[in-house]
Each structure stands twice: as structure tokens, then as C-alpha cells.
């Protein structure tokens, strides 16, 4: 006999938690909810994703400022013990998981937790590892994604790590080959290099961070190169072998074969949805990119929703997973009919400088056939960036021709990920270039750069005095 729940959630990561909490709020704790998951509570972000990676980046940035102070007259001696950094990160992750997931869930009496894999056996019915069956009147699939591994001869034999295993390393390897220069490869690669590792990134595309505009990617790449990261772009990994205890990665670039030797290989070539759930048994359509949903996150089975990384969508983000969990719960229990708006969702890459974007890029506006104007400024035009002695960065604004309504903002700056929140609010409010110019900003702050970029639509900013409206 199967146990029945008002809401059965597969997964206990970001999307699952926010859906469970929202459904509890909407029903004043009356909905019976089951969350089924594997691995540590909280899923990818807290355990092996956002949290440990941002800590590693922060540690590396601290060292960078000590090793190379930005003002003359400052000198420091320093030593690096990456083992201690990794130990601290593991401890901090445990604490974060406890505070934000374990302690939180214990406060909800209506939520039962099952630690098991689940697969569908029929309509809205799943089986757990111990043979137990659960049924949900409503079901949310929030099983996330996992690193996808390319079929490279010799890779499995030689051994490799992904962003899942990186955090268990005793110390950061002395040399590291990273396959893939997306956000994960670039973020970890730069931080590892700053902490003393010899890092070589091999990327099949002709730029790093494929998908972002070339000029901005180049700016980030130059900064990473100045931290010692080596790059082989337009390079296809052919095979991997082991020689004298070292891993050898062979790749082809412009028809020429090359080899790099390293202590460890980090595979960062993208992520695949965890959709191996026998979904056919419950009539949910999916393909290798994820579960198909409509704009309200409903799958092809009307009583089953999906949220987060398992969904077939171009963004894979903690914030998006959480938002989608909330929207799915509202649509299931409040019949709210709320849609997800991916276009207004901000994204960030936490390299140094960071890259962040919201809305249309110039390329996307062009492809969409929109009539737009675009302006960009360098962050060296912004007083606070000069005070901080940040020497690389750029802010671009894409605005609708005629109305001046802002439809996209991209930033490369040391604090681009924080700055993009203002950009996100600008798009959310439907503000124009004029509205941004009219909004007072604190002097000196890095966010003044957004206002300055808006002003560049009207005049030559090099001819303006400081803080002029
Ligand atoms: C290195 C790295 C850095 C990142 N940095 C950021 C960042 O800075 N900012 C940001 O916004 N995003 C970041 N992300 C992305 C973010 O972590 C994910 O988008 C987010 O965690 C997805 O949440 P989710 O709930 O969809 O899935 P997850 O958190 O992965 O949860 C899925 C859960 O489902 C479980 N599960 C899987 N299969 C089954 C099954 N058959 N039965 C039962 N349970 C199952 C899993 O064990 C897991 O508990 C990063 C990701 C990585 C890997």
C-alpha cells in the first residue's frame, strides 16, 4: 500500500525546499508533504555548488589583495596553506547546510523527509530504494542536474574530478587541467590559480564563457591570464593518459596536436538533468536537455510540475530554482497561473572581474529583430572603481529605440554580481535611460557606473564634471 501526500516532491535541493515551504505557507501547514532525495540535504548549491565555490573565490581574492596590494607603500609577506582553506570551506558548508536546511526542515511538522532515490512506477506514484511506495495528489520534480562527462578516450581510466568532487580534495592540486571554460571552469580555475595552482583551461569554443559577448569575455580572460591561468581555445580534447604518475591531456588546435601534463583534471563541460526517473510511467515528456514544461512549470502530466535544473531551460541557477519552486507551489495550491520570466532573470559569473547580465544582450536584441541603441562605458570612467584601483571592466546598456526603455544591461566589473541587482530592478520597473539618470546615486559607489552608462546615451561622459546629472 502506498503512502499518500498532498504534495510529493522529488529532490531536496533549492527548488524542492522553496516549494515545500511555500505550499506549507499557502495551506497554513495543512498540506501533507513528502520530500525524497539523495546525498546531503540542500542539494547542489549549498554542498558542492554556489556556497563552496564562492568561498574559494573569496579566499583567493583575499590572497590576491595581500600578495599584490593595490596602493603603493604597502608590503606584506604571506604563506598559502590550501589544505586549511579546503578544511575551512568544508566546515562552513556543514554550518550553512545545518542553518539553512536541516534546522529549517525540522520546524515543519507537515513535511516528511525520505532519504532515497525515487523512480516512477505509475501515475504520480514512486518507489523508493527500500521498496516503499509514495503517491502524490500533486507532484513536483526537482531532481536537479549533474556534471556531464564527455566521451574522451582514457579519461575514466586516468581519473578526473568534477565540481562535485573538488570540495573533497585535501588541498588544491599543484597543477590542474580544466576541460571547459564555462562559469564553473572559469570560476574554479581562476581561484585555484590565485591560490598557487598551475591552471590550464582547454576550451573547444574560440572564447571563454561561450555565450557572453566576445569583448566582455576577452576582458575576463585577460584578467584570468594575469593571474597565471593558461588557455587553449578552439581546442578539442582527444584523449587522456597517465605517464609517470601525471595525467596527460592531448588536444588538437588548428590541426596541430598538443599535450599538457597535470596532477588533476577537472571536467567542467556542462550539466545534464537528473531525469532518469522512469518518467514514461507517469506521462512526463523530457529529452536530454531536461523535462518539458509550459510557462507555468506544468509538465505534460497536468498534476506534475517541474522546477530548477531538471527543467529544459537555458539557465541553471540557484535563484531560479528557488523562484520556480515557489511559483510551482503557488500554481498547484493557489491556481495562481503564474509564469516564469527567464528574460528578466539576472545571471552572474563570479570570476574576477565578475560578469553579470540581465535582459537582452546586444546579440540577442539583434537576433530578435528589435530596434535598439547600445552604449558602453569602461569602469575606469567610474570614480569609485578608480578609488578601488579596479582597472578592468565595462558596462553596456541596451535600450529600445525611441522610448529609451532599458531592455538589457551587461557588466564586467569586480562587483558586477552585486551591481546587476540594480539593473534587474531597472528592467523589472520598466525604467528608461532618463529614469536612471534621474535616480540619485551615492558618490562614490560602483553602481554610479550604471547611471554613467545611461548618461552616455545623451552626451560624451568624458566632458562631464563629477556627479553631474
Ligand atoms: C560549482 C557550481 C557553482 C554554482 N554557483 C552558482 C551561483 O553562484 N549562483 C547560482 O545561482 N547558481 C549556482 N550554481 C547552480 C545551482 O547550484 C543550481 O542551479 C541549483 O542548485 C539547482 O537547484 P535544484 O533544486 O534544481 O537542484 P539540486 O540542488 O541539485 O537538488 C536536486 C536534488 O534531487 C536529488 N535527486 C536527484 N535524483 C533523484 C532521484 N532519482 N530521486 C530522489 N532524489 C533525487 C539530488 O540528490 C538533490 O538533492 C552553481 C552550480 C555549481 C555546480
Short mmCIF file of N, CA and C in Angstrom, two decimals, residues 101-159:
data_model
loop_
_atom_site.label_atom_id
_atom_site.label_comp_id
_atom_site.label_asym_id
_atom_site.label_seq_id
_atom_site.Cartn_x
_atom_site.Cartn_y
_atom_site.Cartn_z
N UNK A 101 19.07 24.48 5.98
CA UNK A 101 18.27 23.33 5.51
C UNK A 101 17.86 22.41 6.65
N UNK A 102 18.84 21.82 7.38
CA UNK A 102 18.49 20.83 8.41
C UNK A 102 17.63 21.48 9.49
N UNK A 103 18.06 22.64 9.99
CA UNK A 103 17.31 23.28 11.08
C UNK A 103 15.96 23.78 10.57
N UNK A 104 15.93 24.26 9.32
CA UNK A 104 14.68 24.80 8.77
C UNK A 104 13.63 23.70 8.64
N UNK A 105 14.04 22.56 8.07
CA UNK A 105 13.06 21.49 7.80
C UNK A 105 12.50 20.92 9.10
N UNK A 106 13.32 20.92 10.15
CA UNK A 106 12.83 20.34 11.41
C UNK A 106 11.70 21.18 12.01
N UNK A 107 11.54 22.40 11.51
CA UNK A 107 10.47 23.26 12.02
C UNK A 107 9.12 23.03 11.31
N UNK A 108 9.09 22.16 10.33
CA UNK A 108 7.83 21.92 9.59
C UNK A 108 7.32 20.51 9.88
N UNK A 109 6.28 20.42 10.71
CA UNK A 109 5.78 19.08 11.09
C UNK A 109 5.04 18.38 9.96
N UNK A 110 4.57 19.17 9.00
CA UNK A 110 3.79 18.58 7.90
C UNK A 110 4.68 18.01 6.77
N UNK A 111 6.00 18.20 6.92
CA UNK A 111 6.90 17.72 5.85
C UNK A 111 7.65 16.47 6.32
N UNK A 112 7.48 15.36 5.59
CA UNK A 112 8.24 14.14 5.87
C UNK A 112 9.42 14.07 4.91
N UNK A 113 10.57 13.67 5.44
CA UNK A 113 11.78 13.59 4.64
C UNK A 113 12.14 12.13 4.39
N UNK A 114 12.38 11.78 3.14
CA UNK A 114 12.81 10.41 2.81
C UNK A 114 14.17 10.51 2.16
N UNK A 115 15.14 9.75 2.66
CA UNK A 115 16.47 9.77 2.06
C UNK A 115 16.62 8.54 1.16
N UNK A 116 16.30 8.73 -0.10
CA UNK A 116 16.32 7.61 -1.04
C UNK A 116 16.23 8.14 -2.47
N UNK A 117 16.62 7.31 -3.41
CA UNK A 117 16.32 7.59 -4.80
C UNK A 117 14.86 7.28 -5.02
N UNK A 118 14.25 7.93 -5.98
CA UNK A 118 12.86 7.62 -6.30
C UNK A 118 12.74 7.45 -7.80
N UNK A 119 11.93 6.47 -8.20
CA UNK A 119 11.62 6.33 -9.63
C UNK A 119 10.12 6.10 -9.75
N UNK A 120 9.54 6.57 -10.86
CA UNK A 120 8.10 6.41 -11.04
C UNK A 120 7.75 4.96 -11.37
N UNK A 121 6.62 4.52 -10.79
CA UNK A 121 6.11 3.18 -11.10
C UNK A 121 4.74 3.29 -11.75
N UNK A 122 4.15 4.47 -11.71
CA UNK A 122 2.82 4.68 -12.30
C UNK A 122 2.51 6.17 -12.22
N UNK A 123 1.24 6.52 -12.51
CA UNK A 123 0.86 7.94 -12.50
C UNK A 123 1.04 8.54 -11.10
N UNK A 124 1.93 9.47 -10.93
CA UNK A 124 2.21 10.19 -9.69
C UNK A 124 2.62 9.26 -8.53
N UNK A 125 3.10 8.10 -8.88
CA UNK A 125 3.46 7.10 -7.88
C UNK A 125 4.95 6.78 -8.03
N UNK A 126 5.68 6.81 -6.90
CA UNK A 126 7.11 6.48 -6.99
C UNK A 126 7.47 5.35 -6.02
N UNK A 127 8.58 4.70 -6.37
CA UNK A 127 9.11 3.65 -5.49
C UNK A 127 10.45 4.10 -4.94
N UNK A 128 10.68 3.83 -3.65
CA UNK A 128 11.95 4.18 -3.02
C UNK A 128 12.86 2.95 -2.99
N UNK A 129 14.12 3.17 -2.58
CA UNK A 129 15.10 2.07 -2.57
C UNK A 129 14.65 0.89 -1.71
N UNK A 130 13.95 1.20 -0.61
CA UNK A 130 13.55 0.11 0.30
C UNK A 130 12.22 -0.53 -0.12
N UNK A 131 11.74 -0.19 -1.30
CA UNK A 131 10.52 -0.81 -1.82
C UNK A 131 9.24 -0.06 -1.46
N UNK A 132 9.36 0.90 -0.53
CA UNK A 132 8.19 1.69 -0.14
C UNK A 132 7.62 2.46 -1.33
N UNK A 133 6.32 2.62 -1.40
CA UNK A 133 5.70 3.41 -2.48
C UNK A 133 5.08 4.68 -1.92
N UNK A 134 5.24 5.78 -2.65
CA UNK A 134 4.61 7.04 -2.25
C UNK A 134 3.76 7.53 -3.41
N UNK A 135 2.62 8.17 -3.07
CA UNK A 135 1.75 8.74 -4.10
C UNK A 135 1.52 10.21 -3.74
N UNK A 136 1.52 11.07 -4.77
CA UNK A 136 1.24 12.48 -4.51
C UNK A 136 0.05 12.93 -5.34
N UNK A 137 -0.92 13.61 -4.69
CA UNK A 137 -2.03 14.18 -5.48
C UNK A 137 -1.46 15.25 -6.41
N UNK A 138 -0.46 15.96 -5.89
CA UNK A 138 0.34 16.87 -6.72
C UNK A 138 1.79 16.40 -6.61
N UNK A 139 2.53 16.52 -7.72
CA UNK A 139 3.94 16.11 -7.68
C UNK A 139 4.81 17.23 -8.24
N UNK A 140 5.95 17.44 -7.58
CA UNK A 140 6.95 18.37 -8.13
C UNK A 140 8.24 17.59 -8.36
N UNK A 141 8.75 17.64 -9.58
CA UNK A 141 10.04 17.02 -9.86
C UNK A 141 11.11 18.11 -9.76
N UNK A 142 12.00 17.94 -8.80
CA UNK A 142 13.06 18.95 -8.57
C UNK A 142 14.36 18.22 -8.30
N UNK A 143 14.71 17.34 -9.23
CA UNK A 143 15.88 16.46 -9.02
C UNK A 143 17.19 17.05 -9.55
N UNK A 144 17.16 18.29 -10.02
CA UNK A 144 18.40 18.98 -10.35
C UNK A 144 19.16 18.42 -11.53
N UNK A 145 20.48 18.64 -11.52
CA UNK A 145 21.33 18.22 -12.63
C UNK A 145 22.65 17.69 -12.09
N UNK A 146 23.43 17.08 -12.97
CA UNK A 146 24.74 16.54 -12.56
C UNK A 146 25.76 16.90 -13.64
N UNK A 147 27.04 16.87 -13.29
CA UNK A 147 28.04 17.20 -14.33
C UNK A 147 27.93 16.22 -15.48
N UNK A 148 28.00 16.73 -16.71
CA UNK A 148 28.00 15.81 -17.85
C UNK A 148 29.47 15.56 -18.25
N UNK A 149 29.75 14.32 -18.56
CA UNK A 149 31.14 13.92 -18.82
C UNK A 149 31.30 13.58 -20.31
N UNK A 150 32.22 14.26 -20.99
CA UNK A 150 32.40 13.98 -22.42
C UNK A 150 33.04 12.60 -22.63
N UNK A 151 32.75 12.01 -23.79
CA UNK A 151 33.30 10.68 -24.08
C UNK A 151 34.72 10.82 -24.60
N UNK A 152 35.67 11.05 -23.70
CA UNK A 152 37.07 11.21 -24.11
C UNK A 152 37.81 9.91 -23.80
N UNK A 153 38.44 9.30 -24.80
CA UNK A 153 39.17 8.06 -24.54
C UNK A 153 40.21 8.24 -23.44
N UNK A 154 40.24 7.30 -22.51
CA UNK A 154 41.25 7.31 -21.45
C UNK A 154 40.90 8.15 -20.23
N UNK A 155 39.86 8.98 -20.35
CA UNK A 155 39.54 9.89 -19.24
C UNK A 155 39.17 9.13 -17.98
N UNK A 156 38.27 8.15 -18.12
CA UNK A 156 37.81 7.40 -16.94
C UNK A 156 38.98 6.63 -16.32
N UNK A 157 39.83 6.04 -17.16
CA UNK A 157 40.96 5.26 -16.64
C UNK A 157 41.96 6.13 -15.89
N UNK A 158 42.25 7.29 -16.45
CA UNK A 158 43.22 8.19 -15.82
C UNK A 158 42.64 8.78 -14.53
N UNK A 159 41.31 8.95 -14.51
CA UNK A 159 40.66 9.54 -13.34
C UNK A 159 40.53 11.05 -13.49
#
